[in-house]
Amino acid sequence: MRLHTLHLQAFGPFAGTHTVDFDALSADGLFLLHGDTGAGKSTLFAAICVALYGEPPVDRNLKLRSDHAAPGLLTEVTLEVTLAGKRLKIRRIPAQTKRKVRGDGETAQKAETYLSEWSLNPAGQGRWEALSKSHREAADEIKALLGMSRQQFCQVVLLPQNEFTKFLRASASDRKDLLGKLFHTHRFGSVENWLAARKNTIAAQRDEARTDVLRLAERTQQQAGPALEPEHGAPQTSDPATLTAPALTWATALHTKAATLEKEAATAATHAEQELAAFRDRESAVRDLAAHQEAHRTTRKQLDTLEEQAEHHADLDRQRQRALQAHKVAPLLAASTATAAQHTRAQADEHDARTLLDPEHTTLDSTELTTAAQHLRATIGALNALLPDEASLHQHETDLQKLDSERQQLAQDLTDAEAWLNDAPQRRKALQTRLETARTAEETSRRHTTALALLTDRIDAAKRRDSYSPQPRPSRPPTTKKPQLNSQPPPPTTHTPPPQPHTPPNAPAPSTRCAPSSPPTSSALNPSNTPTAPSTTSTA
């Protein structure tokens, strides 16, 4: 690890911004950091630890922000360092409170980490390339490059005040782990572990090989038998030295002796096979002679039997000759029989066919029948050519029937329309009469409504007058002024009825006709000249 620069801002006793250039300090080799107590020497080491691990070296709750820093200046540490050949820039902003951008008061600032690496582009120009902004990823990368945790780094590298004695007084196992990680002694431990595992593997293979040798020796003794004397010089379990070269010598000797015995046995087997082949040849010759003698005796018996049956055989030969001659004539007889049967069936078929013909064709011969058939075929062809015309004729007849039905329906519709038109003047006259009656009733109802409203106002005025009277007065019947009603009916209003739609002569009669309704009844004054509510009349 090599430090290059350390940038502090509002950190510990440093209220402003300060930069330490370690490259300039270490140009001559070693350098000394000294000063009075409280000058901030330990703060520089704490800043390096915070930049690497994000925490101070001793107390995690150590206050990092300077009490004398400006309110708008954030506490942060930036370290440029080379770790395992990689030049990195680590910038950390610890968690703190800062002044709000808008308004009064303070707000919480979360911890931030920025890890960058110095890299060169193809042109040879260097630049900082951002690697990560994650606390975990930056910590893992730095720990992998340093090979130490924060506690180990503080015990070995920083050695802060009053902490060196902890390393000296640490247990052997703790110092072993720390020094092992520091000097990478784990590779020697790996070699030691590999050698121990190799030793155990070879010992297991040796024991397995000894077991295999003893098992093969036992099987060899079992298979060899007493003739080879396998117990002489055999490997012993109690003496491991006999399980290597002596065991191989013993097995080779047994193999040589067994090969010699096998060769002798093969020679003896060859001689035995030759003698067996000679015996088998003589046995085969004897068997052939016996078979020939038996065949001779059987043949002689058969010859004697044939001589005794010679006359019977002659009769059989004559019968065979006659059978051969009959066999030659049999196909002709069968063909003749079949032909006769076919002729009989043909005559029957001809008779059946003639029964199906017309009476004038039953007595014709074959030539005349052929001519008649040709004429019939010509006639059938002509009729087939007329079949489409027949279909068209049927279609025309169907269309004609439909048109006749439509004509009859139109004639009926025309008759109904004429009847409806004949009745139209009478219906129109009745409707005009009803309309005039309805208008008269409407005018009468309007006059009655006006009179009723006038009487109601007068009654209300009389009630108000009586309510304000100071003393009661003798009651007298109120005089009601009769409304001036026009007893004469209003002149009739000329009304032109709406034009009736013109119905063509052939139009169908309407399915619904308006039946004349009774004329409306008009309301009249009661005998006491008191107007009554107009009656509601419905007009169809």
mmCIF file of C-alpha atoms in Angstrom, residues 210-428:
data_model
loop_
_atom_site.group_PDB
_atom_site.id
_atom_site.type_symbol
_atom_site.label_atom_id
_atom_site.label_comp_id
_atom_site.label_asym_id
_atom_site.label_seq_id
_atom_site.Cartn_x
_atom_site.Cartn_y
_atom_site.Cartn_z
ATOM 1 C CA ARG A 210 -1.901 -55.570 -0.203
ATOM 2 C CA THR A 211 -5.466 -56.776 0.174
ATOM 3 C CA ASP A 212 -5.670 -57.427 -3.574
ATOM 4 C CA VAL A 213 -2.327 -59.363 -3.529
ATOM 5 C CA LEU A 214 -3.459 -61.564 -0.627
ATOM 6 C CA ARG A 215 -6.823 -62.208 -2.297
ATOM 7 C CA LEU A 216 -5.143 -63.154 -5.614
ATOM 8 C CA ALA A 217 -2.654 -65.392 -3.761
ATOM 9 C CA GLU A 218 -5.494 -67.257 -2.044
ATOM 10 C CA ARG A 219 -7.338 -67.711 -5.336
ATOM 11 C CA THR A 220 -4.121 -68.889 -7.009
ATOM 12 C CA GLN A 221 -3.552 -71.521 -4.298
ATOM 13 C CA GLN A 222 -7.142 -72.702 -4.637
ATOM 14 C CA GLN A 223 -6.912 -73.011 -8.417
ATOM 15 C CA ALA A 224 -3.379 -74.492 -8.517
ATOM 16 C CA GLY A 225 -4.128 -77.675 -6.590
ATOM 17 C CA PRO A 226 -1.657 -79.941 -4.744
ATOM 18 C CA ALA A 227 0.209 -80.920 -7.918
ATOM 19 C CA LEU A 228 1.860 -77.490 -8.202
ATOM 20 C CA GLU A 229 2.725 -77.275 -4.475
ATOM 21 C CA PRO A 230 1.466 -73.648 -4.166
ATOM 22 C CA GLU A 231 2.144 -73.421 -0.432
ATOM 23 C CA HIS A 232 5.909 -73.426 -1.032
ATOM 24 C CA GLY A 233 7.095 -69.763 -1.021
ATOM 25 C CA ALA A 234 3.509 -68.308 -0.916
ATOM 26 C CA PRO A 235 3.060 -64.691 0.394
ATOM 27 C CA GLN A 236 2.250 -64.379 4.091
ATOM 28 C CA THR A 237 0.001 -61.798 5.728
ATOM 29 C CA SER A 238 2.341 -61.498 8.701
ATOM 30 C CA ASP A 239 5.305 -60.639 6.486
ATOM 31 C CA PRO A 240 4.518 -57.619 4.234
ATOM 32 C CA ALA A 241 7.884 -58.040 2.489
ATOM 33 C CA THR A 242 6.573 -61.205 0.811
ATOM 34 C CA LEU A 243 3.745 -59.265 -0.828
ATOM 35 C CA THR A 244 5.924 -57.465 -3.398
ATOM 36 C CA ALA A 245 8.787 -59.067 -5.387
ATOM 37 C CA PRO A 246 8.658 -62.501 -3.632
ATOM 38 C CA ALA A 247 4.938 -62.716 -4.390
ATOM 39 C CA LEU A 248 5.639 -61.960 -8.053
ATOM 40 C CA THR A 249 8.418 -64.617 -8.125
ATOM 41 C CA TRP A 250 6.118 -67.168 -6.503
ATOM 42 C CA ALA A 251 3.332 -66.450 -8.952
ATOM 43 C CA THR A 252 5.765 -66.616 -11.917
ATOM 44 C CA ALA A 253 7.098 -70.000 -10.771
ATOM 45 C CA LEU A 254 3.587 -71.351 -10.397
ATOM 46 C CA HIS A 255 2.711 -70.026 -13.827
ATOM 47 C CA THR A 256 5.780 -71.673 -15.404
ATOM 48 C CA LYS A 257 5.060 -75.000 -13.721
ATOM 49 C CA ALA A 258 1.404 -74.800 -14.750
ATOM 50 C CA ALA A 259 2.408 -74.005 -18.347
ATOM 51 C CA THR A 260 4.709 -77.078 -18.408
ATOM 52 C CA LEU A 261 1.970 -79.310 -17.056
ATOM 53 C CA GLU A 262 -0.467 -77.811 -19.547
ATOM 54 C CA LYS A 263 1.894 -78.554 -22.444
ATOM 55 C CA GLU A 264 2.327 -82.169 -21.290
ATOM 56 C CA ALA A 265 -1.416 -82.540 -20.922
ATOM 57 C CA ALA A 266 -1.938 -81.059 -24.404
ATOM 58 C CA THR A 267 0.528 -83.624 -25.873
ATOM 59 C CA ALA A 268 -1.231 -86.479 -24.102
ATOM 60 C CA ALA A 269 -4.580 -85.162 -25.279
ATOM 61 C CA THR A 270 -3.312 -85.052 -28.865
ATOM 62 C CA HIS A 271 -2.239 -88.717 -28.716
ATOM 63 C CA ALA A 272 -5.542 -89.654 -27.152
ATOM 64 C CA GLU A 273 -7.460 -87.816 -29.858
ATOM 65 C CA GLN A 274 -5.474 -89.647 -32.571
ATOM 66 C CA GLU A 275 -6.225 -93.047 -31.013
ATOM 67 C CA LEU A 276 -9.883 -92.053 -30.588
ATOM 68 C CA ALA A 277 -10.075 -91.067 -34.266
ATOM 69 C CA ALA A 278 -8.619 -94.467 -35.307
ATOM 70 C CA PHE A 279 -11.116 -96.299 -33.125
ATOM 71 C CA ARG A 280 -13.943 -94.209 -34.575
ATOM 72 C CA ASP A 281 -12.836 -95.021 -38.167
ATOM 73 C CA ARG A 282 -12.836 -98.756 -37.462
ATOM 74 C CA GLU A 283 -16.236 -98.473 -35.740
ATOM 75 C CA SER A 284 -17.634 -96.584 -38.744
ATOM 76 C CA ALA A 285 -16.370 -99.272 -41.154
ATOM 77 C CA VAL A 286 -18.017 -102.002 -39.062
ATOM 78 C CA ARG A 287 -21.264 -100.058 -38.885
ATOM 79 C CA ASP A 288 -21.256 -99.555 -42.696
ATOM 80 C CA LEU A 289 -20.716 -103.287 -43.278
ATOM 81 C CA ALA A 290 -23.564 -104.174 -40.953
ATOM 82 C CA ALA A 291 -25.844 -101.642 -42.708
ATOM 83 C CA HIS A 292 -24.985 -103.088 -46.137
ATOM 84 C CA GLN A 293 -25.714 -106.616 -44.970
ATOM 85 C CA GLU A 294 -29.066 -105.531 -43.519
ATOM 86 C CA ALA A 295 -29.941 -103.713 -46.754
ATOM 87 C CA HIS A 296 -29.092 -106.794 -48.768
ATOM 88 C CA ARG A 297 -31.380 -108.977 -46.678
ATOM 89 C CA THR A 298 -34.242 -106.440 -46.974
ATOM 90 C CA THR A 299 -33.807 -106.105 -50.726
ATOM 91 C CA ARG A 300 -33.847 -109.858 -51.136
ATOM 92 C CA LYS A 301 -37.113 -110.142 -49.241
ATOM 93 C CA GLN A 302 -38.686 -107.413 -51.384
ATOM 94 C CA LEU A 303 -37.548 -109.142 -54.577
ATOM 95 C CA ASP A 304 -39.160 -112.399 -53.507
ATOM 96 C CA THR A 305 -42.396 -110.570 -52.716
ATOM 97 C CA LEU A 306 -42.413 -108.876 -56.134
ATOM 98 C CA GLU A 307 -41.929 -112.161 -57.933
ATOM 99 C CA GLU A 308 -44.908 -113.595 -56.105
ATOM 100 C CA GLN A 309 -47.111 -110.529 -57.082
ATOM 101 C CA ALA A 310 -46.025 -110.285 -60.733
ATOM 102 C CA GLU A 311 -49.445 -111.291 -62.177
ATOM 103 C CA HIS A 312 -51.260 -108.797 -59.928
ATOM 104 C CA HIS A 313 -48.872 -106.082 -61.043
ATOM 105 C CA ALA A 314 -49.654 -106.877 -64.697
ATOM 106 C CA ASP A 315 -53.385 -106.365 -64.052
ATOM 107 C CA LEU A 316 -52.661 -103.066 -62.345
ATOM 108 C CA ASP A 317 -50.541 -101.978 -65.324
ATOM 109 C CA ARG A 318 -53.389 -102.662 -67.754
ATOM 110 C CA GLN A 319 -55.806 -100.685 -65.567
ATOM 111 C CA ARG A 320 -53.334 -97.834 -65.484
ATOM 112 C CA GLN A 321 -53.133 -97.748 -69.282
ATOM 113 C CA ARG A 322 -56.902 -97.548 -69.581
ATOM 114 C CA ALA A 323 -57.000 -94.816 -66.949
ATOM 115 C CA LEU A 324 -54.431 -92.807 -68.909
ATOM 116 C CA GLN A 325 -56.532 -93.045 -72.079
ATOM 117 C CA ALA A 326 -59.689 -92.013 -70.180
ATOM 118 C CA HIS A 327 -57.794 -89.109 -68.646
ATOM 119 C CA LYS A 328 -57.039 -87.751 -72.137
ATOM 120 C CA VAL A 329 -60.775 -87.806 -73.155
ATOM 121 C CA ALA A 330 -62.106 -86.401 -69.826
ATOM 122 C CA PRO A 331 -61.475 -82.669 -70.645
ATOM 123 C CA LEU A 332 -63.421 -82.953 -73.899
ATOM 124 C CA LEU A 333 -66.387 -84.570 -72.131
ATOM 125 C CA ALA A 334 -66.341 -81.866 -69.449
ATOM 126 C CA ALA A 335 -66.231 -79.104 -72.089
ATOM 127 C CA SER A 336 -69.130 -80.660 -73.975
ATOM 128 C CA THR A 337 -71.218 -80.885 -70.800
ATOM 129 C CA ALA A 338 -70.433 -77.265 -69.897
ATOM 130 C CA THR A 339 -71.294 -76.076 -73.407
ATOM 131 C CA ALA A 340 -74.637 -77.837 -73.321
ATOM 132 C CA ALA A 341 -75.431 -76.257 -69.960
ATOM 133 C CA GLN A 342 -74.474 -72.775 -71.239
ATOM 134 C CA HIS A 343 -76.680 -73.277 -74.332
ATOM 135 C CA THR A 344 -79.612 -74.202 -72.098
ATOM 136 C CA ARG A 345 -79.049 -71.124 -69.902
ATOM 137 C CA ALA A 346 -78.747 -68.890 -72.993
ATOM 138 C CA GLN A 347 -82.057 -70.146 -74.337
ATOM 139 C CA ALA A 348 -83.721 -69.500 -70.962
ATOM 140 C CA ASP A 349 -82.206 -65.996 -70.810
ATOM 141 C CA GLU A 350 -83.433 -65.271 -74.342
ATOM 142 C CA HIS A 351 -86.929 -66.406 -73.443
ATOM 143 C CA ASP A 352 -86.942 -64.220 -70.305
ATOM 144 C CA ALA A 353 -85.675 -61.216 -72.266
ATOM 145 C CA ARG A 354 -88.318 -61.586 -74.987
ATOM 146 C CA THR A 355 -91.064 -61.613 -72.310
ATOM 147 C CA LEU A 356 -89.886 -58.103 -71.303
ATOM 148 C CA LEU A 357 -90.090 -56.707 -74.847
ATOM 149 C CA ASP A 358 -93.079 -55.037 -76.458
ATOM 150 C CA PRO A 359 -95.526 -57.391 -78.187
ATOM 151 C CA GLU A 360 -94.435 -56.231 -81.619
ATOM 152 C CA HIS A 361 -90.760 -57.081 -80.817
ATOM 153 C CA THR A 362 -91.223 -60.563 -79.347
ATOM 154 C CA THR A 363 -91.269 -62.312 -82.751
ATOM 155 C CA LEU A 364 -88.283 -60.455 -84.276
ATOM 156 C CA ASP A 365 -84.992 -62.138 -84.943
ATOM 157 C CA SER A 366 -81.582 -60.861 -83.739
ATOM 158 C CA THR A 367 -80.976 -58.568 -86.733
ATOM 159 C CA GLU A 368 -84.381 -56.936 -86.455
ATOM 160 C CA LEU A 369 -83.936 -56.558 -82.690
ATOM 161 C CA THR A 370 -80.598 -54.802 -83.286
ATOM 162 C CA THR A 371 -82.255 -52.353 -85.704
ATOM 163 C CA ALA A 372 -85.115 -51.689 -83.250
ATOM 164 C CA ALA A 373 -82.570 -51.064 -80.468
ATOM 165 C CA GLN A 374 -80.758 -48.488 -82.597
ATOM 166 C CA HIS A 375 -84.046 -46.642 -83.230
ATOM 167 C CA LEU A 376 -84.831 -46.679 -79.505
ATOM 168 C CA ARG A 377 -81.395 -45.278 -78.683
ATOM 169 C CA ALA A 378 -81.913 -42.424 -81.154
ATOM 170 C CA THR A 379 -85.329 -41.672 -79.638
ATOM 171 C CA ILE A 380 -83.867 -41.709 -76.112
ATOM 172 C CA GLY A 381 -81.123 -39.280 -77.203
ATOM 173 C CA ALA A 382 -83.694 -36.845 -78.565
ATOM 174 C CA LEU A 383 -85.743 -37.069 -75.378
ATOM 175 C CA ASN A 384 -82.622 -36.454 -73.262
ATOM 176 C CA ALA A 385 -81.963 -33.301 -75.324
ATOM 177 C CA LEU A 386 -85.535 -32.105 -74.499
ATOM 178 C CA LEU A 387 -85.199 -32.688 -70.735
ATOM 179 C CA PRO A 388 -83.816 -29.150 -70.008
ATOM 180 C CA ASP A 389 -86.784 -27.652 -71.916
ATOM 181 C CA GLU A 390 -89.157 -29.707 -69.747
ATOM 182 C CA ALA A 391 -87.536 -28.324 -66.600
ATOM 183 C CA SER A 392 -87.876 -24.780 -67.964
ATOM 184 C CA LEU A 393 -91.534 -25.505 -68.783
ATOM 185 C CA HIS A 394 -92.200 -26.616 -65.216
ATOM 186 C CA GLN A 395 -90.499 -23.466 -63.922
ATOM 187 C CA HIS A 396 -92.607 -21.255 -66.191
ATOM 188 C CA GLU A 397 -95.799 -22.989 -65.042
ATOM 189 C CA THR A 398 -94.810 -22.399 -61.401
ATOM 190 C CA ASP A 399 -94.061 -18.719 -62.099
ATOM 191 C CA LEU A 400 -97.390 -18.369 -63.897
ATOM 192 C CA GLN A 401 -99.265 -19.781 -60.905
ATOM 193 C CA LYS A 402 -97.437 -17.337 -58.588
ATOM 194 C CA LEU A 403 -98.310 -14.395 -60.851
ATOM 195 C CA ASP A 404 -101.976 -15.459 -60.963
ATOM 196 C CA SER A 405 -102.050 -15.621 -57.144
ATOM 197 C CA GLU A 406 -100.509 -12.142 -56.938
ATOM 198 C CA ARG A 407 -103.076 -10.838 -59.493
ATOM 199 C CA GLN A 408 -105.959 -12.193 -57.410
ATOM 200 C CA GLN A 409 -104.468 -10.641 -54.244
ATOM 201 C CA LEU A 410 -104.048 -7.273 -55.970
ATOM 202 C CA ALA A 411 -107.637 -7.414 -57.222
ATOM 203 C CA GLN A 412 -108.872 -8.062 -53.685
ATOM 204 C CA ASP A 413 -106.691 -5.178 -52.368
ATOM 205 C CA LEU A 414 -108.142 -2.894 -55.069
ATOM 206 C CA THR A 415 -111.688 -3.804 -54.061
ATOM 207 C CA ASP A 416 -110.932 -3.084 -50.387
ATOM 208 C CA ALA A 417 -109.330 0.265 -51.293
ATOM 209 C CA GLU A 418 -112.358 1.335 -53.336
ATOM 210 C CA ALA A 419 -114.685 0.456 -50.467
ATOM 211 C CA TRP A 420 -112.506 2.443 -48.028
ATOM 212 C CA LEU A 421 -112.505 5.455 -50.387
ATOM 213 C CA ASN A 422 -116.306 5.296 -50.687
ATOM 214 C CA ASP A 423 -116.662 5.463 -46.903
ATOM 215 C CA ALA A 424 -114.085 8.282 -46.510
ATOM 216 C CA PRO A 425 -116.552 11.283 -47.049
ATOM 217 C CA GLN A 426 -118.924 10.033 -44.362
ATOM 218 C CA ARG A 427 -116.052 9.511 -41.874
ATOM 219 C CA ARG A 428 -114.671 12.960 -42.706
#
